[in-house]
Coordinates of C-alpha atoms and ligand atoms in Angstrom, one line a residue:
M27 CA 0.0 0.0 0.0
D28 CA 1.4 3.4 -0.8
I29 CA 2.1 5.8 2.1
Q30 CA -0.8 8.2 1.2
T31 CA -3.4 5.4 1.2
E32 CA -2.0 4.0 4.4
F33 CA -2.0 7.4 6.1
K34 CA -5.6 7.9 5.0
K35 CA -6.6 4.6 6.4
I36 CA -5.0 5.3 9.8
F37 CA -5.7 9.0 10.2
G38 CA -8.9 9.4 8.1
G39 CA -7.6 12.0 5.6
L40 CA -4.7 12.5 3.2
P41 CA -1.3 13.7 4.4
E42 CA -0.3 17.3 3.5
K43 CA 3.3 16.4 2.5
I44 CA 5.6 13.4 2.3
F45 CA 9.3 13.5 3.1
R46 CA 12.2 11.2 2.5
A47 CA 15.7 10.9 4.0
P48 CA 18.2 8.3 2.8
G49 CA 20.4 5.9 4.7
L50 CA 24.0 5.9 3.7
V51 CA 27.2 4.0 3.4
N52 CA 30.6 5.5 4.1
L53 CA 33.2 4.7 1.4
L54 CA 36.2 5.9 3.4
G55 CA 37.1 7.8 6.5
E56 CA 36.0 5.8 9.5
H57 CA 36.2 7.2 13.1
T58 CA 37.6 10.4 11.6
D59 CA 34.5 12.6 11.9
Y60 CA 34.7 13.2 15.7
N61 CA 38.4 13.8 15.2
A62 CA 37.7 16.9 13.0
G63 CA 38.8 14.8 10.0
F64 CA 37.6 13.8 6.5
V65 CA 34.9 11.4 5.5
L66 CA 33.5 10.2 2.2
P67 CA 30.0 8.9 2.5
M68 CA 27.2 8.5 -0.1
A69 CA 23.5 8.3 0.4
I70 CA 22.0 4.9 -0.7
D71 CA 18.7 4.2 -2.5
R72 CA 17.0 3.1 0.8
A73 CA 15.3 5.7 2.9
V74 CA 13.0 6.6 5.7
L75 CA 9.6 8.2 4.6
I76 CA 7.3 10.4 6.7
A77 CA 3.8 11.4 5.7
A78 CA 2.7 14.4 7.7
R79 CA -0.4 16.5 8.3
R80 CA -0.6 19.5 10.6
R81 CA -2.8 19.4 13.6
A82 CA -4.7 22.2 15.3
D83 CA -3.1 21.5 18.8
R84 CA 0.4 21.0 20.0
V85 CA 0.5 17.2 19.9
V86 CA 2.8 15.1 17.8
R87 CA 1.3 11.7 17.1
M88 CA 3.4 9.1 15.4
I89 CA 2.7 5.7 14.0
A90 CA 5.7 3.4 12.9
R91 CA 4.6 1.0 10.3
D92 CA 7.8 -1.1 10.6
F93 CA 7.3 -1.6 14.4
D94 CA 3.9 -3.2 14.0
H95 CA 2.2 0.2 13.6
A96 CA 3.2 1.0 17.2
R97 CA 2.0 4.4 18.3
S98 CA 3.7 7.1 20.4
E99 CA 2.7 10.7 21.1
F100 CA 3.9 13.7 22.9
S101 CA 3.1 17.3 23.6
L102 CA 5.4 20.0 22.2
D103 CA 5.0 21.8 25.5
A104 CA 6.8 19.0 27.5
I105 CA 9.0 16.8 25.3
T106 CA 9.9 13.6 27.2
R107 CA 11.5 10.3 26.2
D108 CA 9.5 7.2 25.5
D109 CA 11.8 4.3 26.0
A110 CA 9.0 1.7 25.4
H111 CA 9.1 3.1 21.8
A112 CA 12.8 3.9 21.4
W113 CA 12.3 4.7 17.7
S114 CA 10.1 7.7 18.7
N115 CA 13.0 9.3 20.7
Y116 CA 14.7 10.3 17.4
V117 CA 11.6 12.4 16.4
R118 CA 11.2 13.6 20.0
G119 CA 14.9 14.6 20.2
V120 CA 14.7 16.5 16.9
A121 CA 11.6 18.4 18.0
A122 CA 13.3 19.2 21.4
M123 CA 16.5 20.5 19.7
L124 CA 14.6 22.6 17.2
H125 CA 12.6 24.0 20.1
A126 CA 15.8 24.7 22.0
R127 CA 17.0 26.8 19.0
G128 CA 13.9 28.9 19.3
Y129 CA 11.9 27.4 16.4
N130 CA 8.2 27.2 16.9
L131 CA 6.6 23.9 15.7
P132 CA 3.0 22.9 15.2
G133 CA 1.4 19.6 16.2
V134 CA 1.4 16.9 13.5
D135 CA 0.1 13.5 12.7
L136 CA 2.9 11.3 11.3
L137 CA 3.2 8.0 9.5
I138 CA 6.7 6.7 9.5
R139 CA 8.1 3.9 7.4
G140 CA 11.3 2.9 5.6
D141 CA 13.5 0.3 4.1
V142 CA 16.9 1.1 5.6
P143 CA 18.1 -2.0 7.4
R144 CA 18.3 -1.2 11.1
G145 CA 21.3 -1.8 13.4
S146 CA 23.6 -2.6 10.5
G147 CA 25.6 0.6 10.1
L148 CA 23.6 2.1 7.2
S149 CA 22.4 5.0 9.5
S150 CA 18.7 4.3 9.8
S151 CA 18.6 6.4 12.9
A152 CA 20.2 9.4 11.2
A153 CA 17.8 9.0 8.3
L154 CA 14.9 9.1 10.7
E155 CA 16.2 12.2 12.5
V156 CA 16.9 14.0 9.2
C157 CA 13.5 13.1 7.8
A158 CA 11.8 14.4 10.9
A159 CA 13.8 17.6 10.9
T160 CA 13.1 18.1 7.2
M161 CA 9.4 17.5 7.8
F162 CA 9.2 20.0 10.8
A163 CA 11.2 22.6 8.8
A164 CA 8.8 22.4 5.8
I165 CA 5.5 22.1 7.8
A166 CA 6.5 25.0 10.1
Q167 CA 8.1 27.0 7.2
L168 CA 11.4 27.4 9.0
D169 CA 14.3 29.2 7.4
I170 CA 16.9 26.6 8.1
S171 CA 19.9 25.3 6.1
K172 CA 20.8 21.7 5.5
I173 CA 23.9 22.1 7.6
E174 CA 21.8 23.4 10.5
I175 CA 19.4 20.4 10.0
A176 CA 22.4 18.1 10.3
Q177 CA 23.6 19.9 13.5
V178 CA 20.2 19.7 15.1
C179 CA 20.0 16.0 14.3
Q180 CA 23.5 15.3 15.7
R181 CA 22.6 17.1 18.9
A182 CA 19.4 15.2 19.2
E183 CA 21.4 12.0 19.0
N184 CA 24.1 13.2 21.4
E185 CA 21.9 14.9 24.0
F186 CA 18.5 13.3 23.7
V187 CA 19.1 9.7 22.5
G188 CA 22.5 9.6 24.3
V189 CA 24.9 8.4 21.6
Q190 CA 28.1 10.5 21.2
C191 CA 28.2 10.1 17.3
G192 CA 30.0 12.5 15.0
I193 CA 28.2 14.5 12.3
M194 CA 28.9 12.4 9.2
D195 CA 25.6 10.4 9.1
Q196 CA 23.3 13.3 9.6
F197 CA 25.2 15.6 7.3
A198 CA 25.3 13.0 4.4
S199 CA 21.6 12.1 4.8
A200 CA 20.7 15.8 4.6
R201 CA 23.1 17.0 1.9
A202 CA 24.1 14.0 -0.4
R203 CA 23.6 14.1 -4.2
A204 CA 22.7 11.3 -6.7
D205 CA 25.7 9.7 -8.4
H206 CA 28.1 11.4 -6.0
A207 CA 29.9 10.8 -2.8
L208 CA 30.3 13.7 -0.4
L209 CA 33.7 14.7 0.9
I210 CA 33.1 16.4 4.2
D211 CA 35.8 18.3 6.2
C212 CA 34.3 17.7 9.7
R213 CA 36.3 20.5 11.2
D214 CA 34.4 23.3 9.5
L215 CA 31.8 21.3 7.6
T216 CA 33.0 22.5 4.2
H217 CA 32.1 19.8 1.6
E218 CA 32.5 18.9 -2.0
L219 CA 30.7 16.5 -4.3
V220 CA 32.9 13.8 -5.7
A221 CA 31.6 11.9 -8.8
L222 CA 31.8 8.2 -8.2
P223 CA 34.3 6.4 -10.4
R224 CA 32.8 5.0 -13.6
G225 CA 32.7 1.3 -14.4
A226 CA 32.2 0.1 -10.8
V227 CA 29.3 -0.3 -8.4
I228 CA 29.1 0.1 -4.7
V229 CA 27.9 -3.1 -3.1
V230 CA 27.0 -3.4 0.6
C231 CA 27.2 -6.7 2.3
D232 CA 25.4 -7.1 5.7
T233 CA 27.0 -9.7 7.9
M234 CA 23.8 -9.9 9.9
K235 CA 25.9 -9.6 13.1
R236 CA 24.1 -6.9 15.0
R237 CA 26.3 -4.3 16.7
G238 CA 26.1 -5.1 20.4
L239 CA 29.1 -3.4 21.9
V240 CA 28.9 -0.4 19.8
A241 CA 27.9 2.3 22.2
S242 CA 30.4 1.6 25.0
E243 CA 33.3 0.8 22.6
Y244 CA 32.5 3.8 20.5
N245 CA 32.7 6.1 23.5
T246 CA 36.0 4.5 24.6
R247 CA 37.5 5.0 21.1
R248 CA 36.5 8.7 21.2
A249 CA 38.2 9.1 24.6
E250 CA 41.3 7.3 23.4
C251 CA 41.6 9.6 20.4
E252 CA 41.2 12.7 22.6
H253 CA 43.8 11.4 24.9
A254 CA 46.2 10.9 22.0
A255 CA 45.6 14.4 20.8
R256 CA 46.3 15.8 24.3
L257 CA 49.6 13.8 24.6
L258 CA 50.7 15.1 21.2
G259 CA 49.8 18.6 22.1
A260 CA 47.4 19.0 19.1
P261 CA 43.8 20.4 19.1
S262 CA 42.7 17.2 17.4
L263 CA 44.2 14.2 15.6
R264 CA 43.4 16.1 12.4
D265 CA 46.3 18.4 13.1
V266 CA 48.9 15.6 13.3
S267 CA 50.6 14.5 10.1
R268 CA 51.6 10.9 9.1
E269 CA 55.3 11.9 9.5
E270 CA 54.7 13.3 12.9
I271 CA 52.9 10.3 14.3
A272 CA 55.6 8.0 12.8
R273 CA 58.3 10.0 14.6
R274 CA 56.5 10.4 17.9
E275 CA 54.6 7.1 18.3
N276 CA 56.8 5.9 21.1
E277 CA 55.9 8.9 23.3
L278 CA 52.4 7.4 23.6
P279 CA 51.2 4.3 25.4
P280 CA 51.0 1.5 22.7
V281 CA 47.2 1.3 22.5
I282 CA 46.8 5.1 22.2
A283 CA 49.5 5.2 19.6
R284 CA 47.6 2.6 17.4
R285 CA 44.3 4.5 17.7
A286 CA 46.1 7.7 16.7
R287 CA 47.8 6.0 13.8
H288 CA 44.5 4.8 12.4
V289 CA 42.8 8.2 12.5
I290 CA 45.8 10.0 11.0
T291 CA 46.4 7.5 8.2
E292 CA 42.7 7.3 7.5
N293 CA 42.4 11.0 6.9
A294 CA 45.2 10.7 4.3
R295 CA 43.5 7.7 2.7
V296 CA 40.3 9.8 2.2
L297 CA 42.1 12.6 0.4
D298 CA 44.0 10.0 -1.7
A299 CA 40.8 8.3 -2.6
V300 CA 39.3 11.6 -3.8
I301 CA 42.2 12.0 -6.2
A302 CA 41.8 8.4 -7.3
A303 CA 38.0 8.9 -8.0
R304 CA 38.8 12.0 -10.0
Q305 CA 41.3 10.1 -12.1
N306 CA 38.8 7.2 -12.3
D307 CA 41.5 5.0 -10.9
L308 CA 39.5 2.1 -9.5
A309 CA 42.5 0.1 -8.4
A310 CA 43.9 2.9 -6.3
F311 CA 40.5 3.7 -4.8
G312 CA 40.1 0.0 -3.9
R313 CA 43.6 -0.2 -2.4
G314 CA 42.7 2.6 0.0
M315 CA 39.6 0.7 1.1
N316 CA 41.6 -2.4 1.7
E317 CA 44.2 -0.5 3.7
S318 CA 41.4 1.2 5.7
H319 CA 40.0 -2.2 6.7
A320 CA 43.5 -3.4 7.9
S321 CA 43.9 -0.2 9.9
L322 CA 40.4 -0.5 11.5
R323 CA 41.1 -4.2 12.3
D324 CA 44.7 -3.9 13.6
D325 CA 45.1 -0.4 14.9
F326 CA 41.6 0.8 15.8
A327 CA 40.3 -2.7 16.8
V328 CA 36.7 -2.3 15.7
S329 CA 36.3 -5.3 13.4
C330 CA 35.0 -8.7 14.3
A331 CA 35.2 -12.3 12.9
E332 CA 32.2 -11.8 10.7
L333 CA 33.4 -8.6 9.1
D334 CA 36.8 -10.0 8.5
A335 CA 35.3 -13.1 6.9
M336 CA 33.0 -11.0 4.6
V337 CA 36.0 -8.8 3.5
E338 CA 38.2 -11.8 2.8
I339 CA 35.5 -13.6 0.8
A340 CA 34.8 -10.4 -1.2
R341 CA 38.4 -9.9 -2.1
G342 CA 38.6 -13.4 -3.5
Q343 CA 36.0 -12.6 -6.1
R344 CA 36.7 -11.5 -9.7
G345 CA 36.1 -7.7 -10.2
C346 CA 36.5 -6.7 -6.5
F347 CA 38.7 -3.6 -6.3
G348 CA 38.4 -3.1 -2.6
A349 CA 36.4 -4.2 0.5
R350 CA 36.2 -2.8 4.1
L351 CA 34.0 -2.6 7.1
T352 CA 31.8 0.5 7.1
G353 CA 30.3 2.5 9.9
A354 CA 31.3 2.2 13.6
G355 CA 32.3 -1.5 13.3
F356 CA 31.7 -4.5 15.7
G357 CA 29.2 -6.0 13.2
G358 CA 27.0 -4.5 10.5
C359 CA 28.1 -4.1 6.9
T360 CA 31.0 -4.1 4.6
V361 CA 31.3 -1.8 1.6
N362 CA 32.8 -3.1 -1.7
L363 CA 33.9 -1.5 -5.0
V364 CA 33.0 -4.0 -7.7
A365 CA 33.5 -3.9 -11.5
E366 CA 30.1 -3.3 -13.2
D367 CA 30.2 -6.5 -15.3
S368 CA 31.0 -8.7 -12.2
V369 CA 28.4 -7.4 -9.9
E370 CA 25.8 -10.1 -10.3
E371 CA 28.3 -12.9 -9.9
F372 CA 29.9 -11.1 -7.0
C373 CA 26.7 -10.9 -5.1
A374 CA 25.7 -14.5 -5.7
Q375 CA 29.1 -15.9 -4.9
V376 CA 29.7 -13.8 -1.7
A377 CA 26.3 -14.8 -0.4
R378 CA 27.1 -18.5 -1.0
E379 CA 30.5 -18.5 0.5
Y380 CA 29.6 -16.4 3.5
A381 CA 26.6 -18.6 4.3
S382 CA 28.7 -21.7 4.2
R383 CA 31.5 -20.2 6.3
V384 CA 29.5 -18.4 8.9
S385 CA 26.2 -20.3 8.7
V386 CA 24.1 -17.2 8.3
A387 CA 22.6 -15.9 5.1
P388 CA 23.9 -12.3 4.5
Q389 CA 21.9 -9.5 2.8
I390 CA 23.7 -8.0 -0.2
Y391 CA 22.7 -4.8 -1.9
A392 CA 24.1 -3.2 -5.0
C393 CA 23.6 0.5 -4.3
R394 CA 23.0 3.6 -6.4
A395 CA 24.1 6.9 -4.9
A396 CA 20.9 8.8 -4.1
D397 CA 19.9 12.4 -3.3
G398 CA 19.8 13.7 0.3
A399 CA 16.6 14.5 2.2
G400 CA 13.7 16.4 0.8
E401 CA 10.0 16.5 0.1
I402 CA 8.6 14.0 -2.3
F403 CA 6.3 15.5 -5.0
D404 CA 4.3 13.1 -7.1
Ligands
GLA508 C1 29.0 5.9 13.5 C2 28.8 7.4 13.9 C3 29.5 8.3 12.9 C4 31.0 7.9 12.7 C5 31.1 6.4 12.4 C6 32.5 5.9 12.4 O1 28.4 5.6 12.3 O2 27.4 7.7 13.8 O3 29.4 9.6 13.3 O4 31.7 8.2 13.8 O5 30.4 5.6 13.4 O6 33.1 6.4 11.3

């Protein structure tokens, strides 16, 4: 059933507007965003949709189709959490942060649904936040930029949901463009579109291992990176060069040195990959992805057996230029750069080999780079 019809069935009238915000996959630049570094994500052709209609009062009423049509509602005059419906906290958090910035919001009826896999590192929560912010901005006719939307959503996640994520996911979901990746400098949020190299396809492989440890380990890694920057006397790891860390590594405790080395070399890999993309050098781009995985596994220690198995299987296939874990790690997905004419065989063969090695059937998606969030007009 399309979202208009479903909305009408539930709320007894058509929605005023429909919004969409995509999930995303990060091609390179992992655990660099909260170190003021570089990232290179692209939006994927899977998204969260919200159908919305303004109400006369100050109530936000939400129905989530993908959670058995669960329902949660709150008053804009007292925005509280609803941990029985954790999904609703993303919308609540966005409303609370818009409110904190002085924006005045009307009550709305919302039907939420989507096809971004959850808990697998494709940023379904950022997509929901950005979709909610885009919806509130349009319904309330706010004068607000895409960058501010991303900042509001990141704050919602940091302060309301309680996850200390960087800004990459929200920024990319708000600002991405079809057929392009987005190079973001997370220090000042300047960004550039980077055309994806021709002749290859981005394939996402979901290990189906859900990311259990992610919140506590993520926060530990953040603290270790900040510790490294302090010991090196730098404002952030972004300000330390590859040469400097190679020279000064032994001034740091060994674990801290490894974390720093990952972030610093990863920033350089992002910039090298942008050059490779511009020269359509698929082999060089893929090499950067492979090196990133090794660095995330050995120095940053955020991989796991399933991710390593998926990467190894992918690299054994014809036409695979590069493979690495994507997102925070500890489970979730890998991202792969695969020659166009090998994609079908790649997907079938990786699915077969992974299922026989790990005894779990993976999900595999060949992705197109999609546009960032916006209203859907039909
Ligand atoms: C998660 C966070 C992002 C980023 C990645 C790791 O996806 O939401 O901000 O830090 O991990 O690169």
